[in-house]
Amino acid sequence: MTHCFVLDAQGNKLSPTRENRAWYLIRKQRATLKRKFPMVIQLKREIPESEIDSSSIQLGIDDGSKLVGIALVQECKAKNKPVFKGTIELRTDIKEKIAVRRGYRRYRRQHKKYRPARFDNRSSSKREGRIPPSVKHKKDSILRVINQLHKWIRIDRIFLEDVLIDIRALEKGYKPYKWEYQKSSRLDENIRKAVVLRDHNTCQDCGITNTRMEVHHITPRRLNGSDSIHNLITLCSTCHGKVTGNELNHCKRFYQKVKGRKILFSDAMHVMQGKTYLQNELKEISPISLTTGGDTANKRIDWGLEKTHANDAIVICHSIVWPEQCEIKNWVIKPMRKHSNKKIESVNGFHHRDFVKYTKRNKERYLAYITALYPEKNQCNLTTIEGKILKRYGLSRLTLLWRFNKIYWL
């Protein structure tokens, strides 16, 4: 089952209806189609305020680092019903792209005439309360989707799962004492000395002691290895050179020698660092209430729901729903980059990022969006909604489903 958002002639937000009912109103010329994915219609008459359904509509958000579940639940007189659920796929390449841009800028600066350093003039990098761009972009992507939904439907209250992750406990492997939280978890310049002292100034691979020791990241930094002492080992320069570039083949035995472990903080840190910013921005949209992950898990188990981000978002809304009502379309939502690297504007009426259907000769069909256009042979590259990449497919077998506009709703 899929629901449709409804607006009246003046743009007032009405209660959602079923898609088949919306198509009936369009056929009877009582409404016009404003958007197909997700479906939004606008009635041709104005609805008096006294006739507008005032039932509360709640938004649930299951925050995450890579995937975010959202759901809209309408509180009705008979029984509550979910009218929308989806999973937002967040981008994870922001840090790498910023690093590439930084390299381009430094190269350009070094090859120009002398100009004074600009770092101290950049107030944005020194302002109080600043969060990393990679974290801020993820939270802004969530807000983009919610603001878009808010244009089509009322949101009377927002329920957000408050993420509580103890980063220090993840690092140490146990719940630290209160006084341990006051000590820095980053030894910085002294971390090398701490590792060498722990390993008794001995190479943990060949056992040599009468040489200068080097500290090696067991899981390398390029693979998100941490600077924790649990991820470092002492090696001589010869052994260090042998394992460099081939670290993953030595991880297991090195971790066993130092009794360390692979620790990935990035996902937990991204959620924790950006949650205050997200909460403050959501308060500008509607009143917000916080819930806990334990309550969400218990309710989901009691209701017999499958564990997904979208189902968790339904449970987060403090509204009792029937499990069979949760079996509605789960939208995959992809907020896309505003900047596009396209070189061709359009070919045969198809544009970059258009959502299309490709029909093969054996009647097999793909739902995909266009990622590249080749006008010389009337071909294109496609990426299906499952993530499969199709290269050099002919445009003659494409059917345009919807023109892209900032966010993919699949």
JSON list of N, CA and C in Angstrom, two decimals, residues 297-342:
[
{"chain": "A", "resi": 297, "resn": "ALA", "atom": "N", "xyz": [13.60, -0.93, 20.66]},
{"chain": "A", "resi": 297, "resn": "ALA", "atom": "CA", "xyz": [13.80, -2.37, 20.46]},
{"chain": "A", "resi": 297, "resn": "ALA", "atom": "C", "xyz": [12.70, -3.18, 21.13]},
{"chain": "A", "resi": 298, "resn": "ASN", "atom": "N", "xyz": [12.32, -2.81, 22.34]},
{"chain": "A", "resi": 298, "resn": "ASN", "atom": "CA", "xyz": [11.29, -3.56, 23.05]},
{"chain": "A", "resi": 298, "resn": "ASN", "atom": "C", "xyz": [9.94, -3.50, 22.33]},
{"chain": "A", "resi": 299, "resn": "LYS", "atom": "N", "xyz": [9.57, -2.31, 21.85]},
{"chain": "A", "resi": 299, "resn": "LYS", "atom": "CA", "xyz": [8.29, -2.17, 21.15]},
{"chain": "A", "resi": 299, "resn": "LYS", "atom": "C", "xyz": [8.31, -2.93, 19.83]},
{"chain": "A", "resi": 300, "resn": "ARG", "atom": "N", "xyz": [9.43, -2.86, 19.11]},
{"chain": "A", "resi": 300, "resn": "ARG", "atom": "CA", "xyz": [9.51, -3.57, 17.83]},
{"chain": "A", "resi": 300, "resn": "ARG", "atom": "C", "xyz": [9.35, -5.07, 18.03]},
{"chain": "A", "resi": 301, "resn": "ILE", "atom": "N", "xyz": [9.94, -5.61, 19.09]},
{"chain": "A", "resi": 301, "resn": "ILE", "atom": "CA", "xyz": [9.82, -7.04, 19.37]},
{"chain": "A", "resi": 301, "resn": "ILE", "atom": "C", "xyz": [8.39, -7.37, 19.78]},
{"chain": "A", "resi": 302, "resn": "ASP", "atom": "N", "xyz": [7.78, -6.54, 20.62]},
{"chain": "A", "resi": 302, "resn": "ASP", "atom": "CA", "xyz": [6.40, -6.79, 21.05]},
{"chain": "A", "resi": 302, "resn": "ASP", "atom": "C", "xyz": [5.44, -6.78, 19.87]},
{"chain": "A", "resi": 303, "resn": "TRP", "atom": "N", "xyz": [5.67, -5.90, 18.91]},
{"chain": "A", "resi": 303, "resn": "TRP", "atom": "CA", "xyz": [4.77, -5.79, 17.75]},
{"chain": "A", "resi": 303, "resn": "TRP", "atom": "C", "xyz": [5.11, -6.81, 16.66]},
{"chain": "A", "resi": 304, "resn": "GLY", "atom": "N", "xyz": [6.23, -7.51, 16.81]},
{"chain": "A", "resi": 304, "resn": "GLY", "atom": "CA", "xyz": [6.60, -8.53, 15.83]},
{"chain": "A", "resi": 304, "resn": "GLY", "atom": "C", "xyz": [7.03, -7.96, 14.50]},
{"chain": "A", "resi": 305, "resn": "LEU", "atom": "N", "xyz": [7.72, -6.82, 14.51]},
{"chain": "A", "resi": 305, "resn": "LEU", "atom": "CA", "xyz": [8.15, -6.17, 13.28]},
{"chain": "A", "resi": 305, "resn": "LEU", "atom": "C", "xyz": [9.57, -6.58, 12.92]},
{"chain": "A", "resi": 306, "resn": "GLU", "atom": "N", "xyz": [9.85, -6.61, 11.63]},
{"chain": "A", "resi": 306, "resn": "GLU", "atom": "CA", "xyz": [11.22, -6.86, 11.16]},
{"chain": "A", "resi": 306, "resn": "GLU", "atom": "C", "xyz": [12.10, -5.67, 11.51]},
{"chain": "A", "resi": 307, "resn": "LYS", "atom": "N", "xyz": [13.35, -5.94, 11.87]},
{"chain": "A", "resi": 307, "resn": "LYS", "atom": "CA", "xyz": [14.26, -4.86, 12.24]},
{"chain": "A", "resi": 307, "resn": "LYS", "atom": "C", "xyz": [14.78, -4.17, 10.99]},
{"chain": "A", "resi": 308, "resn": "THR", "atom": "N", "xyz": [14.26, -2.99, 10.71]},
{"chain": "A", "resi": 308, "resn": "THR", "atom": "CA", "xyz": [14.76, -2.12, 9.66]},
{"chain": "A", "resi": 308, "resn": "THR", "atom": "C", "xyz": [14.75, -0.70, 10.19]},
{"chain": "A", "resi": 309, "resn": "HIS", "atom": "N", "xyz": [15.48, 0.18, 9.53]},
{"chain": "A", "resi": 309, "resn": "HIS", "atom": "CA", "xyz": [15.52, 1.57, 9.98]},
{"chain": "A", "resi": 309, "resn": "HIS", "atom": "C", "xyz": [14.14, 2.22, 9.87]},
{"chain": "A", "resi": 310, "resn": "ALA", "atom": "N", "xyz": [13.42, 1.91, 8.79]},
{"chain": "A", "resi": 310, "resn": "ALA", "atom": "CA", "xyz": [12.10, 2.51, 8.60]},
{"chain": "A", "resi": 310, "resn": "ALA", "atom": "C", "xyz": [11.10, 2.00, 9.64]},
{"chain": "A", "resi": 311, "resn": "ASN", "atom": "N", "xyz": [11.13, 0.70, 9.96]},
{"chain": "A", "resi": 311, "resn": "ASN", "atom": "CA", "xyz": [10.22, 0.17, 10.98]},
{"chain": "A", "resi": 311, "resn": "ASN", "atom": "C", "xyz": [10.55, 0.73, 12.35]},
{"chain": "A", "resi": 312, "resn": "ASP", "atom": "N", "xyz": [11.83, 0.92, 12.63]},
{"chain": "A", "resi": 312, "resn": "ASP", "atom": "CA", "xyz": [12.21, 1.54, 13.90]},
{"chain": "A", "resi": 312, "resn": "ASP", "atom": "C", "xyz": [11.66, 2.96, 13.99]},
{"chain": "A", "resi": 313, "resn": "ALA", "atom": "N", "xyz": [11.65, 3.67, 12.86]},
{"chain": "A", "resi": 313, "resn": "ALA", "atom": "CA", "xyz": [11.11, 5.04, 12.85]},
{"chain": "A", "resi": 313, "resn": "ALA", "atom": "C", "xyz": [9.62, 5.04, 13.17]},
{"chain": "A", "resi": 314, "resn": "ILE", "atom": "N", "xyz": [8.89, 4.02, 12.69]},
{"chain": "A", "resi": 314, "resn": "ILE", "atom": "CA", "xyz": [7.47, 3.91, 13.03]},
{"chain": "A", "resi": 314, "resn": "ILE", "atom": "C", "xyz": [7.30, 3.67, 14.52]},
{"chain": "A", "resi": 315, "resn": "VAL", "atom": "N", "xyz": [8.12, 2.78, 15.07]},
{"chain": "A", "resi": 315, "resn": "VAL", "atom": "CA", "xyz": [8.00, 2.45, 16.49]},
{"chain": "A", "resi": 315, "resn": "VAL", "atom": "C", "xyz": [8.36, 3.64, 17.36]},
{"chain": "A", "resi": 316, "resn": "ILE", "atom": "N", "xyz": [9.31, 4.46, 16.90]},
{"chain": "A", "resi": 316, "resn": "ILE", "atom": "CA", "xyz": [9.75, 5.62, 17.68]},
{"chain": "A", "resi": 316, "resn": "ILE", "atom": "C", "xyz": [8.59, 6.59, 17.93]},
{"chain": "A", "resi": 317, "resn": "CYS", "atom": "N", "xyz": [7.69, 6.74, 16.94]},
{"chain": "A", "resi": 317, "resn": "CYS", "atom": "CA", "xyz": [6.48, 7.54, 17.17]},
{"chain": "A", "resi": 317, "resn": "CYS", "atom": "C", "xyz": [5.65, 6.86, 18.26]},
{"chain": "A", "resi": 318, "resn": "HIS", "atom": "N", "xyz": [5.31, 7.58, 19.28]},
{"chain": "A", "resi": 318, "resn": "HIS", "atom": "CA", "xyz": [4.58, 6.98, 20.40]},
{"chain": "A", "resi": 318, "resn": "HIS", "atom": "C", "xyz": [3.12, 6.78, 20.04]},
{"chain": "A", "resi": 319, "resn": "SER", "atom": "N", "xyz": [2.87, 6.00, 18.99]},
{"chain": "A", "resi": 319, "resn": "SER", "atom": "CA", "xyz": [1.52, 5.69, 18.54]},
{"chain": "A", "resi": 319, "resn": "SER", "atom": "C", "xyz": [1.44, 4.20, 18.29]},
{"chain": "A", "resi": 320, "resn": "ILE", "atom": "N", "xyz": [0.44, 3.56, 18.87]},
{"chain": "A", "resi": 320, "resn": "ILE", "atom": "CA", "xyz": [0.27, 2.12, 18.71]},
{"chain": "A", "resi": 320, "resn": "ILE", "atom": "C", "xyz": [-0.33, 1.85, 17.33]},
{"chain": "A", "resi": 321, "resn": "VAL", "atom": "N", "xyz": [0.33, 1.01, 16.54]},
{"chain": "A", "resi": 321, "resn": "VAL", "atom": "CA", "xyz": [-0.16, 0.65, 15.20]},
{"chain": "A", "resi": 321, "resn": "VAL", "atom": "C", "xyz": [-0.19, -0.87, 15.10]},
{"chain": "A", "resi": 322, "resn": "TRP", "atom": "N", "xyz": [-1.00, -1.38, 14.17]},
{"chain": "A", "resi": 322, "resn": "TRP", "atom": "CA", "xyz": [-1.06, -2.81, 13.92]},
{"chain": "A", "resi": 322, "resn": "TRP", "atom": "C", "xyz": [0.11, -3.20, 13.02]},
{"chain": "A", "resi": 323, "resn": "PRO", "atom": "N", "xyz": [0.74, -4.36, 13.27]},
{"chain": "A", "resi": 323, "resn": "PRO", "atom": "CA", "xyz": [1.91, -4.76, 12.46]},
{"chain": "A", "resi": 323, "resn": "PRO", "atom": "C", "xyz": [1.62, -4.81, 10.96]},
{"chain": "A", "resi": 324, "resn": "GLU", "atom": "N", "xyz": [0.40, -5.27, 10.57]},
{"chain": "A", "resi": 324, "resn": "GLU", "atom": "CA", "xyz": [0.09, -5.37, 9.15]},
{"chain": "A", "resi": 324, "resn": "GLU", "atom": "C", "xyz": [0.00, -4.00, 8.49]},
{"chain": "A", "resi": 325, "resn": "GLN", "atom": "N", "xyz": [-0.25, -2.94, 9.29]},
{"chain": "A", "resi": 325, "resn": "GLN", "atom": "CA", "xyz": [-0.30, -1.59, 8.73]},
{"chain": "A", "resi": 325, "resn": "GLN", "atom": "C", "xyz": [1.08, -1.08, 8.34]},
{"chain": "A", "resi": 326, "resn": "CYS", "atom": "N", "xyz": [2.12, -1.68, 8.91]},
{"chain": "A", "resi": 326, "resn": "CYS", "atom": "CA", "xyz": [3.50, -1.23, 8.63]},
{"chain": "A", "resi": 326, "resn": "CYS", "atom": "C", "xyz": [4.01, -1.77, 7.30]},
{"chain": "A", "resi": 327, "resn": "GLU", "atom": "N", "xyz": [3.23, -2.63, 6.65]},
{"chain": "A", "resi": 327, "resn": "GLU", "atom": "CA", "xyz": [3.66, -3.21, 5.38]},
{"chain": "A", "resi": 327, "resn": "GLU", "atom": "C", "xyz": [3.31, -2.28, 4.23]},
{"chain": "A", "resi": 328, "resn": "ILE", "atom": "N", "xyz": [3.87, -1.09, 4.27]},
{"chain": "A", "resi": 328, "resn": "ILE", "atom": "CA", "xyz": [3.69, -0.11, 3.20]},
{"chain": "A", "resi": 328, "resn": "ILE", "atom": "C", "xyz": [5.02, 0.05, 2.48]},
{"chain": "A", "resi": 329, "resn": "LYS", "atom": "N", "xyz": [4.99, 0.75, 1.37]},
{"chain": "A", "resi": 329, "resn": "LYS", "atom": "CA", "xyz": [6.20, 0.92, 0.56]},
{"chain": "A", "resi": 329, "resn": "LYS", "atom": "C", "xyz": [7.29, 1.59, 1.38]},
{"chain": "A", "resi": 330, "resn": "ASN", "atom": "N", "xyz": [8.48, 1.01, 1.34]},
{"chain": "A", "resi": 330, "resn": "ASN", "atom": "CA", "xyz": [9.64, 1.59, 2.01]},
{"chain": "A", "resi": 330, "resn": "ASN", "atom": "C", "xyz": [10.46, 2.37, 0.98]},
{"chain": "A", "resi": 331, "resn": "TRP", "atom": "N", "xyz": [10.39, 3.67, 1.03]},
{"chain": "A", "resi": 331, "resn": "TRP", "atom": "CA", "xyz": [11.09, 4.51, 0.06]},
{"chain": "A", "resi": 331, "resn": "TRP", "atom": "C", "xyz": [12.59, 4.54, 0.36]},
{"chain": "A", "resi": 332, "resn": "VAL", "atom": "N", "xyz": [13.39, 4.45, -0.69]},
{"chain": "A", "resi": 332, "resn": "VAL", "atom": "CA", "xyz": [14.84, 4.67, -0.59]},
{"chain": "A", "resi": 332, "resn": "VAL", "atom": "C", "xyz": [15.10, 6.11, -1.04]},
{"chain": "A", "resi": 333, "resn": "ILE", "atom": "N", "xyz": [15.63, 6.91, -0.14]},
{"chain": "A", "resi": 333, "resn": "ILE", "atom": "CA", "xyz": [15.76, 8.35, -0.37]},
{"chain": "A", "resi": 333, "resn": "ILE", "atom": "C", "xyz": [17.25, 8.70, -0.47]},
{"chain": "A", "resi": 334, "resn": "LYS", "atom": "N", "xyz": [17.63, 9.36, -1.56]},
{"chain": "A", "resi": 334, "resn": "LYS", "atom": "CA", "xyz": [19.03, 9.72, -1.78]},
{"chain": "A", "resi": 334, "resn": "LYS", "atom": "C", "xyz": [19.14, 11.22, -2.05]},
{"chain": "A", "resi": 335, "resn": "PRO", "atom": "N", "xyz": [19.50, 12.02, -1.05]},
{"chain": "A", "resi": 335, "resn": "PRO", "atom": "CA", "xyz": [19.80, 13.43, -1.34]},
{"chain": "A", "resi": 335, "resn": "PRO", "atom": "C", "xyz": [21.08, 13.52, -2.16]},
{"chain": "A", "resi": 336, "resn": "MET", "atom": "N", "xyz": [21.01, 14.16, -3.32]},
{"chain": "A", "resi": 336, "resn": "MET", "atom": "CA", "xyz": [22.13, 14.18, -4.26]},
{"chain": "A", "resi": 336, "resn": "MET", "atom": "C", "xyz": [22.90, 15.49, -4.18]},
{"chain": "A", "resi": 337, "resn": "ARG", "atom": "N", "xyz": [24.13, 15.46, -4.70]},
{"chain": "A", "resi": 337, "resn": "ARG", "atom": "CA", "xyz": [24.96, 16.66, -4.77]},
{"chain": "A", "resi": 337, "resn": "ARG", "atom": "C", "xyz": [24.30, 17.69, -5.67]},
{"chain": "A", "resi": 338, "resn": "LYS", "atom": "N", "xyz": [24.38, 18.95, -5.25]},
{"chain": "A", "resi": 338, "resn": "LYS", "atom": "CA", "xyz": [23.87, 20.02, -6.10]},
{"chain": "A", "resi": 338, "resn": "LYS", "atom": "C", "xyz": [24.77, 20.21, -7.31]},
{"chain": "A", "resi": 339, "resn": "HIS", "atom": "N", "xyz": [26.09, 20.02, -7.11]},
{"chain": "A", "resi": 339, "resn": "HIS", "atom": "CA", "xyz": [27.03, 20.18, -8.21]},
{"chain": "A", "resi": 339, "resn": "HIS", "atom": "C", "xyz": [27.10, 18.89, -9.01]},
{"chain": "A", "resi": 340, "resn": "SER", "atom": "N", "xyz": [26.93, 18.98, -10.31]},
{"chain": "A", "resi": 340, "resn": "SER", "atom": "CA", "xyz": [26.99, 17.81, -11.18]},
{"chain": "A", "resi": 340, "resn": "SER", "atom": "C", "xyz": [28.15, 17.96, -12.15]},
{"chain": "A", "resi": 341, "resn": "ASN", "atom": "N", "xyz": [28.84, 16.86, -12.42]},
{"chain": "A", "resi": 341, "resn": "ASN", "atom": "CA", "xyz": [29.97, 16.87, -13.33]},
{"chain": "A", "resi": 341, "resn": "ASN", "atom": "C", "xyz": [29.56, 16.54, -14.77]},
{"chain": "A", "resi": 342, "resn": "LYS", "atom": "N", "xyz": [28.29, 16.68, -15.06]},
{"chain": "A", "resi": 342, "resn": "LYS", "atom": "CA", "xyz": [27.81, 16.33, -16.39]},
{"chain": "A", "resi": 342, "resn": "LYS", "atom": "C", "xyz": [28.45, 17.20, -17.46]}
]
